[in-house]
Amino acid sequence: MVIAIDGPAGSGKSTTAKYVAENLGFIHINTGAMYRGIALKCISEDINLADTSKMNHMLHLTVFKFGGGDGSELYMDGKNISSNINTVEVTESVSLISAIPMVRKKLVEYQREMANGIDVVLEGRDIGSVVFPDADYKFFLIADIHERARRRQKEMEERCEVISLSELTVELEERDRQDSTREHSPLKKADDAVEIDTTGLSIEEQVNRIVEIVTNTNRSKTRK
């Protein structure tokens, strides 16, 4: 079974997907972290994004794996990069890098391969619309821009990074613009996705709402 959870930055999809997977006993694949991993690699190896040959070579040599007790740790080429992919520098570049067609093509292939034959929860910005258009369940999370900025600020403060809410709001608005207007796999709600406004909802409430829909639908199918 495939459960797709999409939405803009700060809508709560990553944490929600993690706990939905835990609740249902599924595997969680954080596709956004994979794009951040590629951004980190481009930065650390000083790869010119216009050098398609070098980009293509790097992508084909990159190996991802999720590990740790709850599967939340991302390993790239055998190294745990979980603590390195949320820096300001990576955040500022990931939208641009994720818009590159060859990057999206390679990671979509990777994501489909990782999810093949297992029960999985994937989250990102195009899971239900592009990566798994036939997913068993699709959800699209939204939230007020100020709430999203507040959440992102809290995450950054936990990493001892300081930035004002006004700056974060501007950054999120620009990220939304880039993600929704990019030529390949833009951020958009799939026609058959269930939209959930997470503004004012706790993570537990978000998780329970999705789990309830999945389990109730499955019960209904079983009775037929």
Tab-separated table of C-alpha atoms in Angstrom:
chain	number	residue	atom	x	y	z
A	1	MET	CA	0.000	0.000	0.000
A	2	VAL	CA	1.206	3.493	-0.839
A	3	ILE	CA	0.135	6.564	1.147
A	4	ALA	CA	1.186	9.872	-0.413
A	5	ILE	CA	1.372	13.029	1.686
A	6	ASP	CA	2.144	16.274	-0.145
A	7	GLY	CA	2.174	19.936	0.781
A	8	PRO	CA	4.281	23.081	0.956
A	9	ALA	CA	7.205	23.628	3.327
A	10	GLY	CA	6.126	23.890	6.962
A	11	SER	CA	2.717	22.273	6.466
A	12	GLY	CA	3.670	19.441	8.815
A	13	LYS	CA	3.967	16.687	6.244
A	14	SER	CA	7.357	15.259	7.289
A	15	THR	CA	6.558	14.759	10.971
A	16	THR	CA	3.009	13.666	10.198
A	17	ALA	CA	4.183	11.112	7.623
A	18	LYS	CA	6.700	9.714	10.094
A	19	TYR	CA	4.063	9.099	12.765
A	20	VAL	CA	1.419	7.860	10.330
A	21	ALA	CA	3.919	5.249	9.165
A	22	GLU	CA	4.774	4.355	12.759
A	23	ASN	CA	1.083	4.056	13.683
A	24	LEU	CA	0.272	1.802	10.735
A	25	GLY	CA	3.497	-0.200	10.833
A	26	PHE	CA	4.583	1.119	7.412
A	27	ILE	CA	7.953	2.282	6.112
A	28	HIS	CA	8.436	6.065	5.936
A	29	ILE	CA	10.355	7.582	3.011
A	30	ASN	CA	11.163	11.277	3.380
A	31	THR	CA	11.609	12.308	-0.253
A	32	GLY	CA	12.299	15.925	0.685
A	33	ALA	CA	15.337	14.781	2.642
A	34	MET	CA	16.640	13.067	-0.482
A	35	TYR	CA	16.482	16.319	-2.460
A	36	ARG	CA	18.227	18.057	0.411
A	37	GLY	CA	20.894	15.358	0.249
A	38	ILE	CA	21.547	16.137	-3.404
A	39	ALA	CA	21.669	19.854	-2.595
A	40	LEU	CA	24.201	19.147	0.152
A	41	LYS	CA	26.310	17.111	-2.245
A	42	CYS	CA	26.246	19.829	-4.899
A	43	ILE	CA	27.389	22.360	-2.297
A	44	SER	CA	30.085	20.208	-0.696
A	45	GLU	CA	31.510	19.084	-4.062
A	46	ASP	CA	31.119	22.536	-5.618
A	47	ILE	CA	29.186	21.141	-8.581
A	48	ASN	CA	28.224	23.608	-11.285
A	49	LEU	CA	24.486	23.065	-11.804
A	50	ALA	CA	24.893	23.923	-15.483
A	51	ASP	CA	27.407	21.091	-15.949
A	52	THR	CA	24.918	18.393	-16.961
A	53	SER	CA	27.590	15.748	-17.477
A	54	LYS	CA	28.991	16.160	-13.960
A	55	MET	CA	25.489	16.353	-12.455
A	56	ASN	CA	24.438	13.168	-14.236
A	57	HIS	CA	27.605	11.359	-13.108
A	58	MET	CA	27.072	12.446	-9.502
A	59	LEU	CA	23.411	11.347	-9.497
A	60	HIS	CA	24.205	7.867	-10.771
A	61	LEU	CA	26.890	7.380	-8.124
A	62	THR	CA	24.680	8.549	-5.237
A	63	VAL	CA	23.157	5.896	-2.983
A	64	PHE	CA	20.453	6.649	-0.398
A	65	LYS	CA	19.263	4.586	2.532
A	66	PHE	CA	16.993	5.357	5.469
A	67	GLY	CA	18.101	3.861	8.769
A	68	GLY	CA	18.059	4.280	12.512
A	69	GLY	CA	15.600	2.784	14.940
A	70	ASP	CA	12.608	4.534	13.394
A	71	GLY	CA	13.976	4.855	9.865
A	72	SER	CA	14.258	8.637	10.154
A	73	GLU	CA	18.008	8.883	9.576
A	74	LEU	CA	19.125	9.472	5.992
A	75	TYR	CA	22.354	7.917	4.783
A	76	MET	CA	23.945	9.109	1.552
A	77	ASP	CA	26.805	7.046	0.168
A	78	GLY	CA	27.027	5.272	3.519
A	79	LYS	CA	27.246	8.448	5.634
A	80	ASN	CA	24.545	9.699	7.981
A	81	ILE	CA	23.686	13.195	6.713
A	82	SER	CA	20.561	13.764	8.825
A	83	SER	CA	22.135	16.607	10.785
A	84	ASN	CA	23.656	18.250	7.705
A	85	ILE	CA	20.698	18.701	5.386
A	86	ASN	CA	18.749	21.350	7.300
A	87	THR	CA	21.281	24.153	7.218
A	88	VAL	CA	20.342	27.563	5.862
A	89	GLU	CA	22.648	27.035	2.881
A	90	VAL	CA	20.950	23.768	1.900
A	91	THR	CA	17.490	25.235	2.446
A	92	GLU	CA	18.278	28.198	0.209
A	93	SER	CA	19.466	25.986	-2.654
A	94	VAL	CA	17.229	22.905	-2.494
A	95	SER	CA	14.292	24.410	-4.403
A	96	LEU	CA	16.541	25.385	-7.318
A	97	ILE	CA	18.276	22.002	-7.389
A	98	SER	CA	15.045	20.022	-7.073
A	99	ALA	CA	13.692	21.835	-10.147
A	100	ILE	CA	16.437	20.355	-12.357
A	101	PRO	CA	14.778	17.703	-14.595
A	102	MET	CA	17.552	15.102	-14.342
A	103	VAL	CA	17.544	15.387	-10.537
A	104	ARG	CA	13.793	14.831	-10.342
A	105	LYS	CA	13.908	11.996	-12.865
A	106	LYS	CA	16.627	10.127	-10.991
A	107	LEU	CA	15.092	10.576	-7.542
A	108	VAL	CA	11.609	9.619	-8.759
A	109	GLU	CA	13.116	6.383	-10.117
A	110	TYR	CA	14.855	5.854	-6.791
A	111	GLN	CA	11.693	6.503	-4.779
A	112	ARG	CA	9.621	4.094	-6.860
A	113	GLU	CA	12.290	1.450	-6.490
A	114	MET	CA	12.478	1.925	-2.705
A	115	ALA	CA	8.691	1.641	-2.345
A	116	ASN	CA	8.251	-1.353	-4.612
A	117	GLY	CA	6.335	-4.180	-2.952
A	118	ILE	CA	6.086	-2.700	0.558
A	119	ASP	CA	3.605	-0.732	2.652
A	120	VAL	CA	4.963	2.784	2.644
A	121	VAL	CA	4.214	6.402	3.509
A	122	LEU	CA	5.972	8.935	1.284
A	123	GLU	CA	5.865	12.693	1.638
A	124	GLY	CA	7.019	15.507	-0.572
A	125	ARG	CA	5.643	17.968	-3.097
A	126	ASP	CA	4.705	15.734	-6.013
A	127	ILE	CA	4.199	12.250	-4.558
A	128	GLY	CA	0.490	12.002	-5.311
A	129	SER	CA	0.604	13.945	-8.577
A	130	VAL	CA	3.777	12.572	-10.231
A	131	VAL	CA	5.715	9.909	-8.317
A	132	PHE	CA	2.743	7.731	-7.350
A	133	PRO	CA	-0.332	8.992	-9.259
A	134	ASP	CA	-2.046	5.662	-8.448
A	135	ALA	CA	-1.278	5.783	-4.714
A	136	ASP	CA	-3.888	4.062	-2.550
A	137	TYR	CA	-4.341	7.211	-0.456
A	138	LYS	CA	-3.397	10.806	-1.191
A	139	PHE	CA	-3.353	13.695	1.246
A	140	PHE	CA	-2.410	17.328	0.675
A	141	LEU	CA	-1.543	19.327	3.792
A	142	ILE	CA	-1.839	23.105	3.890
A	143	ALA	CA	-1.389	25.697	6.636
A	144	ASP	CA	-1.411	29.447	7.102
A	145	ILE	CA	1.918	30.968	6.008
A	146	HIS	CA	2.497	32.534	9.442
A	147	GLU	CA	1.867	29.209	11.171
A	148	ARG	CA	4.288	27.523	8.819
A	149	ALA	CA	6.930	30.183	9.545
A	150	ARG	CA	6.418	29.721	13.281
A	151	ARG	CA	6.919	25.957	12.954
A	152	ARG	CA	10.043	26.383	10.859
A	153	GLN	CA	11.435	28.906	13.368
A	154	LYS	CA	10.906	26.417	16.191
A	155	GLU	CA	12.763	23.714	14.240
A	156	MET	CA	15.647	26.078	13.585
A	157	GLU	CA	15.828	27.202	17.206
A	158	GLU	CA	16.225	23.551	18.209
A	159	ARG	CA	19.320	23.520	15.989
A	160	CYS	CA	20.502	26.800	17.581
A	161	GLU	CA	19.804	28.764	14.378
A	162	VAL	CA	18.227	32.202	14.810
A	163	ILE	CA	16.025	33.908	12.217
A	164	SER	CA	13.033	36.226	12.528
A	165	LEU	CA	9.476	35.216	11.690
A	166	SER	CA	9.254	37.961	9.074
A	167	GLU	CA	12.360	36.664	7.284
A	168	LEU	CA	11.056	33.099	7.396
A	169	THR	CA	7.684	34.183	6.032
A	170	VAL	CA	9.356	35.845	3.060
A	171	GLU	CA	11.526	32.771	2.478
A	172	LEU	CA	8.534	30.429	2.581
A	173	GLU	CA	6.567	32.623	0.183
A	174	GLU	CA	9.487	32.538	-2.258
A	175	ARG	CA	9.844	28.762	-1.811
A	176	ASP	CA	6.135	28.346	-2.555
A	177	ARG	CA	6.486	30.453	-5.684
A	178	GLN	CA	9.465	28.463	-6.931
A	179	ASP	CA	7.902	25.092	-6.144
A	180	SER	CA	4.516	25.864	-7.687
A	181	THR	CA	5.826	27.497	-10.876
A	182	ARG	CA	8.709	25.175	-11.781
A	183	GLU	CA	8.332	23.518	-15.174
A	184	HIS	CA	8.824	19.936	-14.030
A	185	SER	CA	6.684	18.365	-11.281
A	186	PRO	CA	5.346	21.593	-9.759
A	187	LEU	CA	3.823	21.608	-6.306
A	188	LYS	CA	0.096	21.036	-6.704
A	189	LYS	CA	-2.724	19.095	-5.136
A	190	ALA	CA	-3.696	15.904	-6.964
A	191	ASP	CA	-7.341	15.980	-8.049
A	192	ASP	CA	-8.210	13.006	-5.838
A	193	ALA	CA	-6.176	14.050	-2.784
A	194	VAL	CA	-7.825	14.779	0.568
A	195	GLU	CA	-6.886	18.304	1.662
A	196	ILE	CA	-6.189	18.859	5.354
A	197	ASP	CA	-5.627	22.334	6.805
A	198	THR	CA	-3.146	21.778	9.634
A	199	THR	CA	-3.296	25.347	10.971
A	200	GLY	CA	-4.095	25.000	14.656
A	201	LEU	CA	-3.850	21.200	14.589
A	202	SER	CA	-1.360	19.320	16.722
A	203	ILE	CA	0.794	16.642	15.113
A	204	GLU	CA	-1.275	14.038	16.945
A	205	GLU	CA	-4.486	15.455	15.458
A	206	GLN	CA	-2.983	15.481	11.963
A	207	VAL	CA	-1.827	11.889	12.311
A	208	ASN	CA	-5.129	10.688	13.757
A	209	ARG	CA	-7.105	12.287	10.936
A	210	ILE	CA	-5.094	10.482	8.265
A	211	VAL	CA	-4.957	7.155	10.103
A	212	GLU	CA	-8.722	7.301	10.679
A	213	ILE	CA	-9.411	7.804	6.973
A	214	VAL	CA	-7.103	4.950	5.987
A	215	THR	CA	-8.338	2.452	8.568
A	216	ASN	CA	-12.036	3.271	8.126
A	217	THR	CA	-11.770	2.947	4.351
A	218	ASN	CA	-10.000	-0.381	4.707
A	219	ARG	CA	-12.697	-1.641	7.073
A	220	SER	CA	-15.363	-0.642	4.564
A	221	LYS	CA	-13.556	-2.486	1.772
A	222	THR	CA	-13.229	-5.584	3.975
A	223	ARG	CA	-16.963	-5.682	4.698
A	224	LYS	CA	-17.879	-5.634	0.996
